[in-house]
Amino acid sequence: MTEEEFAWALDRHSIRLDVISGVNSVILNLECLRENFDEALGLLIAMLAKPEFPADAFDRDRNSLIQTLESDRQDPRKAAFMLTDQLSFQKGSPVGFGYDILIKSLKEATVKSLRKYMKQTILTAPGACITVFGAVAPDAAKQTLARLAKEI
């Protein structure tokens, strides 16, 4: 499914999908009407199981992030914050990495390496948790989630 098709499907079914990521977590927030619950979960699972990363969009976003980090490196306040993180966190933690390592990693990143990362981390996270709330029948939600989880 292309980016445009995915956006059209979300809009057509009045589905809102937000992705919030941090160093140690990713939160996927999915909001939809009750009658669109199965379709919404199907789109979410499709996004996770078969992510599309068009090369031009990947390069654009990666280059934008590199430029932001290069700019931040020149700001004394942001550089001091990064140094504090480096001194405070383990070297194995992304928070403990400095600008040079982050920029080098981004320059080396490829669509293939991003897909591999997603499959190894997001899709198989040992602490993964799904919370469903709202006007959805719990048994129906469990059945839908179980069915869709098999597709990952």
PDB file of C-alpha atoms in Angstrom:
ATOM      1  CA  MET A   1       0.000   0.000   0.000  1.00  0.00           C
ATOM      2  CA  THR A   2       1.436   3.385  -0.990  1.00  0.00           C
ATOM      3  CA  GLU A   3       1.565   6.382   1.330  1.00  0.00           C
ATOM      4  CA  GLU A   4      -1.300   7.995  -0.585  1.00  0.00           C
ATOM      5  CA  GLU A   5      -3.450   4.846  -0.439  1.00  0.00           C
ATOM      6  CA  PHE A   6      -2.803   4.500   3.287  1.00  0.00           C
ATOM      7  CA  ALA A   7      -3.732   8.150   3.922  1.00  0.00           C
ATOM      8  CA  TRP A   8      -6.875   7.748   1.805  1.00  0.00           C
ATOM      9  CA  ALA A   9      -7.922   4.614   3.749  1.00  0.00           C
ATOM     10  CA  LEU A  10      -7.454   6.419   7.073  1.00  0.00           C
ATOM     11  CA  ASP A  11      -9.491   9.385   5.865  1.00  0.00           C
ATOM     12  CA  ARG A  12     -12.209   7.254   4.259  1.00  0.00           C
ATOM     13  CA  HIS A  13     -12.832   5.382   7.516  1.00  0.00           C
ATOM     14  CA  SER A  14     -12.387   8.399   9.839  1.00  0.00           C
ATOM     15  CA  ILE A  15      -9.321   6.815  11.450  1.00  0.00           C
ATOM     16  CA  ARG A  16      -6.715   8.805  13.322  1.00  0.00           C
ATOM     17  CA  LEU A  17      -3.281   7.274  13.813  1.00  0.00           C
ATOM     18  CA  ASP A  18      -0.557   8.972  15.867  1.00  0.00           C
ATOM     19  CA  VAL A  19       2.950   7.635  16.368  1.00  0.00           C
ATOM     20  CA  ILE A  20       4.992   8.902  19.291  1.00  0.00           C
ATOM     21  CA  SER A  21       8.519   7.609  19.690  1.00  0.00           C
ATOM     22  CA  GLY A  22      11.197   8.011  22.279  1.00  0.00           C
ATOM     23  CA  VAL A  23      14.510   6.418  23.028  1.00  0.00           C
ATOM     24  CA  ASN A  24      13.025   3.352  24.709  1.00  0.00           C
ATOM     25  CA  SER A  25       9.443   3.279  23.487  1.00  0.00           C
ATOM     26  CA  VAL A  26       7.030   3.661  20.624  1.00  0.00           C
ATOM     27  CA  ILE A  27       3.386   4.484  21.229  1.00  0.00           C
ATOM     28  CA  LEU A  28       0.823   3.945  18.505  1.00  0.00           C
ATOM     29  CA  ASN A  29      -2.461   5.695  19.206  1.00  0.00           C
ATOM     30  CA  LEU A  30      -5.362   4.610  17.020  1.00  0.00           C
ATOM     31  CA  GLU A  31      -8.750   6.341  17.192  1.00  0.00           C
ATOM     32  CA  CYS A  32     -11.748   5.298  15.138  1.00  0.00           C
ATOM     33  CA  LEU A  33     -15.472   4.815  15.121  1.00  0.00           C
ATOM     34  CA  ARG A  34     -16.695   1.537  16.573  1.00  0.00           C
ATOM     35  CA  GLU A  35     -17.863   0.254  13.205  1.00  0.00           C
ATOM     36  CA  ASN A  36     -14.383   0.872  11.735  1.00  0.00           C
ATOM     37  CA  PHE A  37     -12.450  -0.946  14.464  1.00  0.00           C
ATOM     38  CA  ASP A  38     -11.505  -4.015  12.384  1.00  0.00           C
ATOM     39  CA  GLU A  39     -10.485  -1.863   9.408  1.00  0.00           C
ATOM     40  CA  ALA A  40      -8.431   0.434  11.656  1.00  0.00           C
ATOM     41  CA  LEU A  41      -6.556  -2.452  13.258  1.00  0.00           C
ATOM     42  CA  GLY A  42      -6.012  -4.007   9.839  1.00  0.00           C
ATOM     43  CA  LEU A  43      -4.380  -0.796   8.601  1.00  0.00           C
ATOM     44  CA  LEU A  44      -2.230  -0.581  11.721  1.00  0.00           C
ATOM     45  CA  ILE A  45      -1.072  -4.192  11.345  1.00  0.00           C
ATOM     46  CA  ALA A  46      -0.394  -3.649   7.620  1.00  0.00           C
ATOM     47  CA  MET A  47       1.703  -0.608   8.477  1.00  0.00           C
ATOM     48  CA  LEU A  48       3.733  -2.585  11.006  1.00  0.00           C
ATOM     49  CA  ALA A  49       3.996  -5.872   9.109  1.00  0.00           C
ATOM     50  CA  LYS A  50       4.666  -4.478   5.630  1.00  0.00           C
ATOM     51  CA  PRO A  51       5.980  -0.943   6.054  1.00  0.00           C
ATOM     52  CA  GLU A  52       6.526   1.126   2.955  1.00  0.00           C
ATOM     53  CA  PHE A  53       9.536   3.422   2.946  1.00  0.00           C
ATOM     54  CA  PRO A  54       9.724   5.149  -0.431  1.00  0.00           C
ATOM     55  CA  ALA A  55      13.390   5.951  -1.073  1.00  0.00           C
ATOM     56  CA  ASP A  56      12.758   9.640  -1.783  1.00  0.00           C
ATOM     57  CA  ALA A  57      10.757  10.161   1.432  1.00  0.00           C
ATOM     58  CA  PHE A  58      13.299   8.147   3.437  1.00  0.00           C
ATOM     59  CA  ASP A  59      16.194  10.217   2.075  1.00  0.00           C
ATOM     60  CA  ARG A  60      14.312  13.480   2.620  1.00  0.00           C
ATOM     61  CA  ASP A  61      13.484  12.682   6.247  1.00  0.00           C
ATOM     62  CA  ARG A  62      16.937  11.285   6.997  1.00  0.00           C
ATOM     63  CA  ASN A  63      18.659  14.352   5.505  1.00  0.00           C
ATOM     64  CA  SER A  64      16.349  16.672   7.436  1.00  0.00           C
ATOM     65  CA  LEU A  65      17.227  14.914  10.685  1.00  0.00           C
ATOM     66  CA  ILE A  66      20.951  15.080   9.881  1.00  0.00           C
ATOM     67  CA  GLN A  67      20.666  18.828   9.210  1.00  0.00           C
ATOM     68  CA  THR A  68      18.833  19.309  12.512  1.00  0.00           C
ATOM     69  CA  LEU A  69      21.560  17.432  14.405  1.00  0.00           C
ATOM     70  CA  GLU A  70      24.298  19.396  12.604  1.00  0.00           C
ATOM     71  CA  SER A  71      22.551  22.621  13.581  1.00  0.00           C
ATOM     72  CA  ASP A  72      22.009  21.475  17.169  1.00  0.00           C
ATOM     73  CA  ARG A  73      25.703  20.660  17.452  1.00  0.00           C
ATOM     74  CA  GLN A  74      26.453  24.363  16.914  1.00  0.00           C
ATOM     75  CA  ASP A  75      24.083  25.501  19.697  1.00  0.00           C
ATOM     76  CA  PRO A  76      26.003  25.629  23.014  1.00  0.00           C
ATOM     77  CA  ARG A  77      22.907  24.852  25.100  1.00  0.00           C
ATOM     78  CA  LYS A  78      21.963  21.812  23.028  1.00  0.00           C
ATOM     79  CA  ALA A  79      25.579  20.631  22.904  1.00  0.00           C
ATOM     80  CA  ALA A  80      25.766  20.897  26.715  1.00  0.00           C
ATOM     81  CA  PHE A  81      22.547  18.906  27.041  1.00  0.00           C
ATOM     82  CA  MET A  82      23.957  16.214  24.734  1.00  0.00           C
ATOM     83  CA  LEU A  83      27.173  16.088  26.779  1.00  0.00           C
ATOM     84  CA  THR A  84      25.124  15.692  29.961  1.00  0.00           C
ATOM     85  CA  ASP A  85      23.266  12.781  28.359  1.00  0.00           C
ATOM     86  CA  GLN A  86      26.541  11.181  27.298  1.00  0.00           C
ATOM     87  CA  LEU A  87      27.902  11.410  30.829  1.00  0.00           C
ATOM     88  CA  SER A  88      24.650  10.259  32.448  1.00  0.00           C
ATOM     89  CA  PHE A  89      23.666   7.267  30.338  1.00  0.00           C
ATOM     90  CA  GLN A  90      25.354   4.043  29.355  1.00  0.00           C
ATOM     91  CA  LYS A  91      27.210   4.064  26.077  1.00  0.00           C
ATOM     92  CA  GLY A  92      24.917   1.301  24.802  1.00  0.00           C
ATOM     93  CA  SER A  93      21.898   3.571  25.092  1.00  0.00           C
ATOM     94  CA  PRO A  94      21.011   5.865  22.159  1.00  0.00           C
ATOM     95  CA  VAL A  95      20.586   8.650  24.715  1.00  0.00           C
ATOM     96  CA  GLY A  96      24.270   8.241  25.607  1.00  0.00           C
ATOM     97  CA  PHE A  97      25.458   8.666  22.016  1.00  0.00           C
ATOM     98  CA  GLY A  98      26.976  11.958  20.881  1.00  0.00           C
ATOM     99  CA  TYR A  99      26.273  13.939  17.745  1.00  0.00           C
ATOM    100  CA  ASP A 100      29.053  12.267  15.757  1.00  0.00           C
ATOM    101  CA  ILE A 101      27.724   8.752  16.331  1.00  0.00           C
ATOM    102  CA  LEU A 102      24.114   9.738  15.647  1.00  0.00           C
ATOM    103  CA  ILE A 103      24.993  11.581  12.434  1.00  0.00           C
ATOM    104  CA  LYS A 104      27.269   8.758  11.234  1.00  0.00           C
ATOM    105  CA  SER A 105      24.535   6.188  11.939  1.00  0.00           C
ATOM    106  CA  LEU A 106      21.955   8.214  10.041  1.00  0.00           C
ATOM    107  CA  LYS A 107      24.267   8.654   7.055  1.00  0.00           C
ATOM    108  CA  GLU A 108      24.773   4.874   6.946  1.00  0.00           C
ATOM    109  CA  ALA A 109      21.068   4.055   7.385  1.00  0.00           C
ATOM    110  CA  THR A 110      19.204   2.454   4.499  1.00  0.00           C
ATOM    111  CA  VAL A 111      15.611   1.446   3.902  1.00  0.00           C
ATOM    112  CA  LYS A 112      16.730  -2.172   4.297  1.00  0.00           C
ATOM    113  CA  SER A 113      18.367  -1.479   7.685  1.00  0.00           C
ATOM    114  CA  LEU A 114      15.239   0.363   8.867  1.00  0.00           C
ATOM    115  CA  ARG A 115      13.006  -2.587   7.911  1.00  0.00           C
ATOM    116  CA  LYS A 116      15.365  -4.955   9.721  1.00  0.00           C
ATOM    117  CA  TYR A 117      15.334  -2.724  12.810  1.00  0.00           C
ATOM    118  CA  MET A 118      11.534  -2.595  12.842  1.00  0.00           C
ATOM    119  CA  LYS A 119      11.240  -6.354  12.533  1.00  0.00           C
ATOM    120  CA  GLN A 120      13.780  -6.973  15.310  1.00  0.00           C
ATOM    121  CA  THR A 121      12.509  -4.366  17.758  1.00  0.00           C
ATOM    122  CA  ILE A 122       9.047  -2.963  17.259  1.00  0.00           C
ATOM    123  CA  LEU A 123       7.344  -6.113  16.049  1.00  0.00           C
ATOM    124  CA  THR A 124       8.894  -8.450  18.584  1.00  0.00           C
ATOM    125  CA  ALA A 125       9.338  -6.226  21.627  1.00  0.00           C
ATOM    126  CA  PRO A 126       9.113  -8.363  24.778  1.00  0.00           C
ATOM    127  CA  GLY A 127       7.278  -5.627  26.668  1.00  0.00           C
ATOM    128  CA  ALA A 128       4.799  -4.885  23.891  1.00  0.00           C
ATOM    129  CA  CYS A 129       1.349  -4.053  25.154  1.00  0.00           C
ATOM    130  CA  ILE A 130      -1.915  -3.281  23.409  1.00  0.00           C
ATOM    131  CA  THR A 131      -4.572  -1.325  25.243  1.00  0.00           C
ATOM    132  CA  VAL A 132      -8.059  -1.048  23.796  1.00  0.00           C
ATOM    133  CA  PHE A 133     -10.657   1.246  25.264  1.00  0.00           C
ATOM    134  CA  GLY A 134     -13.900   2.768  24.180  1.00  0.00           C
ATOM    135  CA  ALA A 135     -17.170   1.369  22.916  1.00  0.00           C
ATOM    136  CA  VAL A 136     -15.674  -1.856  21.590  1.00  0.00           C
ATOM    137  CA  ALA A 137     -16.776  -5.301  22.755  1.00  0.00           C
ATOM    138  CA  PRO A 138     -13.760  -6.834  24.581  1.00  0.00           C
ATOM    139  CA  ASP A 139     -14.234 -10.328  23.127  1.00  0.00           C
ATOM    140  CA  ALA A 140     -14.529  -8.972  19.599  1.00  0.00           C
ATOM    141  CA  ALA A 141     -11.406  -6.861  20.127  1.00  0.00           C
ATOM    142  CA  LYS A 142      -9.453  -9.873  21.387  1.00  0.00           C
ATOM    143  CA  GLN A 143     -10.520 -11.970  18.389  1.00  0.00           C
ATOM    144  CA  THR A 144      -9.596  -9.237  15.926  1.00  0.00           C
ATOM    145  CA  LEU A 145      -6.230  -8.645  17.576  1.00  0.00           C
ATOM    146  CA  ALA A 146      -5.431 -12.375  17.664  1.00  0.00           C
ATOM    147  CA  ARG A 147      -6.335 -12.760  13.997  1.00  0.00           C
ATOM    148  CA  LEU A 148      -4.349  -9.735  12.888  1.00  0.00           C
ATOM    149  CA  ALA A 149      -1.329 -10.580  15.070  1.00  0.00           C
ATOM    150  CA  LYS A 150      -0.882 -13.780  13.066  1.00  0.00           C
ATOM    151  CA  GLU A 151      -0.215 -11.621  10.014  1.00  0.00           C
ATOM    152  CA  ILE A 152       2.880 -10.038  11.532  1.00  0.00           C
TER     153      ILE A 152
END
